[in-house]
PDB file of C-alpha atoms in Angstrom:
ATOM      1  CA  UNK A   1     -12.183 -15.505   1.815  1.00 92.00           C
ATOM      2  CA  UNK A   2     -11.256 -13.700  -1.387  1.00 92.00           C
ATOM      3  CA  UNK A   3     -11.824 -16.832  -3.461  1.00 90.00           C
ATOM      4  CA  UNK A   4     -15.188 -17.456  -1.790  1.00 91.00           C
ATOM      5  CA  UNK A   5     -16.308 -13.872  -2.328  1.00 94.00           C
ATOM      6  CA  UNK A   6     -15.008 -13.892  -5.907  1.00 93.00           C
ATOM      7  CA  UNK A   7     -17.210 -16.913  -6.543  1.00 89.00           C
ATOM      8  CA  UNK A   8     -20.206 -15.080  -5.097  1.00 94.00           C
ATOM      9  CA  UNK A   9     -20.561 -17.485  -2.187  1.00 94.00           C
ATOM     10  CA  UNK A  10     -21.615 -16.586   1.339  1.00 96.00           C
ATOM     11  CA  UNK A  11     -20.404 -18.294   4.498  1.00 95.00           C
ATOM     12  CA  UNK A  12     -23.783 -20.024   4.665  1.00 97.00           C
ATOM     13  CA  UNK A  13     -23.266 -21.332   1.118  1.00 95.00           C
ATOM     14  CA  UNK A  14     -19.818 -22.619   2.066  1.00 94.00           C
ATOM     15  CA  UNK A  15     -21.177 -24.231   5.197  1.00 95.00           C
ATOM     16  CA  UNK A  16     -23.828 -26.062   3.177  1.00 95.00           C
ATOM     17  CA  UNK A  17     -21.237 -27.237   0.642  1.00 92.00           C
ATOM     18  CA  UNK A  18     -18.403 -28.120   3.032  1.00 89.00           C
ATOM     19  CA  UNK A  19     -20.512 -29.232   6.027  1.00 92.00           C
ATOM     20  CA  UNK A  20     -18.330 -27.034   8.286  1.00 93.00           C
ATOM     21  CA  UNK A  21     -20.149 -24.639  10.625  1.00 95.00           C
ATOM     22  CA  UNK A  22     -20.253 -20.976   9.667  1.00 96.00           C
ATOM     23  CA  UNK A  23     -18.656 -20.026  12.982  1.00 96.00           C
ATOM     24  CA  UNK A  24     -15.590 -22.173  12.238  1.00 96.00           C
ATOM     25  CA  UNK A  25     -15.441 -20.943   8.640  1.00 96.00           C
ATOM     26  CA  UNK A  26     -15.537 -17.325   9.847  1.00 97.00           C
ATOM     27  CA  UNK A  27     -12.807 -18.069  12.406  1.00 97.00           C
ATOM     28  CA  UNK A  28     -10.685 -19.706   9.701  1.00 96.00           C
ATOM     29  CA  UNK A  29     -11.098 -16.745   7.357  1.00 96.00           C
ATOM     30  CA  UNK A  30     -10.304 -14.263  10.143  1.00 96.00           C
ATOM     31  CA  UNK A  31      -7.379 -16.381  11.345  1.00 96.00           C
ATOM     32  CA  UNK A  32      -8.907 -16.328  14.813  1.00 97.00           C
ATOM     33  CA  UNK A  33      -6.655 -19.200  15.868  1.00 96.00           C
ATOM     34  CA  UNK A  34      -7.486 -19.224  19.612  1.00 95.00           C
ATOM     35  CA  UNK A  35     -11.130 -20.102  18.987  1.00 95.00           C
ATOM     36  CA  UNK A  36     -10.430 -22.898  16.513  1.00 96.00           C
ATOM     37  CA  UNK A  37     -10.350 -26.537  17.630  1.00 96.00           C
ATOM     38  CA  UNK A  38      -7.282 -28.786  17.523  1.00 95.00           C
ATOM     39  CA  UNK A  39      -5.210 -28.589  14.319  1.00 96.00           C
ATOM     40  CA  UNK A  40      -6.288 -32.068  13.209  1.00 96.00           C
ATOM     41  CA  UNK A  41      -9.892 -30.810  12.997  1.00 97.00           C
ATOM     42  CA  UNK A  42      -8.884 -27.529  11.379  1.00 97.00           C
ATOM     43  CA  UNK A  43      -6.997 -29.503   8.732  1.00 97.00           C
ATOM     44  CA  UNK A  44     -10.178 -31.397   7.857  1.00 96.00           C
ATOM     45  CA  UNK A  45     -12.166 -28.164   7.706  1.00 96.00           C
ATOM     46  CA  UNK A  46      -9.556 -26.586   5.434  1.00 97.00           C
ATOM     47  CA  UNK A  47      -9.540 -29.544   3.075  1.00 96.00           C
ATOM     48  CA  UNK A  48     -13.341 -29.432   2.780  1.00 94.00           C
ATOM     49  CA  UNK A  49     -13.240 -25.657   2.260  1.00 93.00           C
ATOM     50  CA  UNK A  50     -10.505 -25.859  -0.386  1.00 94.00           C
ATOM     51  CA  UNK A  51     -12.305 -28.637  -2.277  1.00 93.00           C
ATOM     52  CA  UNK A  52     -15.496 -26.572  -2.329  1.00 90.00           C
ATOM     53  CA  UNK A  53     -13.521 -23.731  -3.951  1.00 91.00           C
ATOM     54  CA  UNK A  54     -11.643 -26.021  -6.372  1.00 92.00           C
ATOM     55  CA  UNK A  55      -8.306 -25.203  -4.733  1.00 94.00           C
ATOM     56  CA  UNK A  56      -5.467 -27.631  -3.961  1.00 97.00           C
ATOM     57  CA  UNK A  57      -6.563 -28.982  -0.548  1.00 96.00           C
ATOM     58  CA  UNK A  58      -3.165 -30.121   0.747  1.00 97.00           C
ATOM     59  CA  UNK A  59      -1.482 -26.840  -0.198  1.00 97.00           C
ATOM     60  CA  UNK A  60      -4.213 -24.782   1.465  1.00 96.00           C
ATOM     61  CA  UNK A  61      -4.112 -26.881   4.635  1.00 97.00           C
ATOM     62  CA  UNK A  62      -0.314 -26.866   4.845  1.00 97.00           C
ATOM     63  CA  UNK A  63      -0.030 -23.104   4.374  1.00 97.00           C
ATOM     64  CA  UNK A  64      -2.771 -22.309   6.876  1.00 97.00           C
ATOM     65  CA  UNK A  65      -1.539 -24.727   9.532  1.00 97.00           C
ATOM     66  CA  UNK A  66       1.968 -23.274   9.250  1.00 96.00           C
ATOM     67  CA  UNK A  67       0.550 -19.810  10.006  1.00 95.00           C
ATOM     68  CA  UNK A  68      -1.509 -21.274  12.827  1.00 95.00           C
ATOM     69  CA  UNK A  69       1.548 -22.965  14.371  1.00 94.00           C
ATOM     70  CA  UNK A  70       3.590 -19.801  13.959  1.00 92.00           C
ATOM     71  CA  UNK A  71       1.019 -17.772  15.859  1.00 89.00           C
ATOM     72  CA  UNK A  72       1.139 -20.248  18.746  1.00 77.00           C
ATOM     73  CA  UNK A  73       4.894 -19.731  19.016  1.00 74.00           C
ATOM     74  CA  UNK A  74       4.511 -15.956  19.350  1.00 61.00           C
TER      75      UNK A  74
END
């Protein structure tokens, strides 16, 4: 979220660029894990999001999915 805001992009902008719905992007940014789909889909969303922000896609996906898995264990 910080990187998106730093770049002056809105969620709608990111949705247009990444082709991921704004509702899923908002849930990803808020780490609202229970409303996200299966991790395999989230991984694809994260890779698209990271590419749109010129971040390292695999690192972003790995880090996020680890937090997501950790929250499921709690």
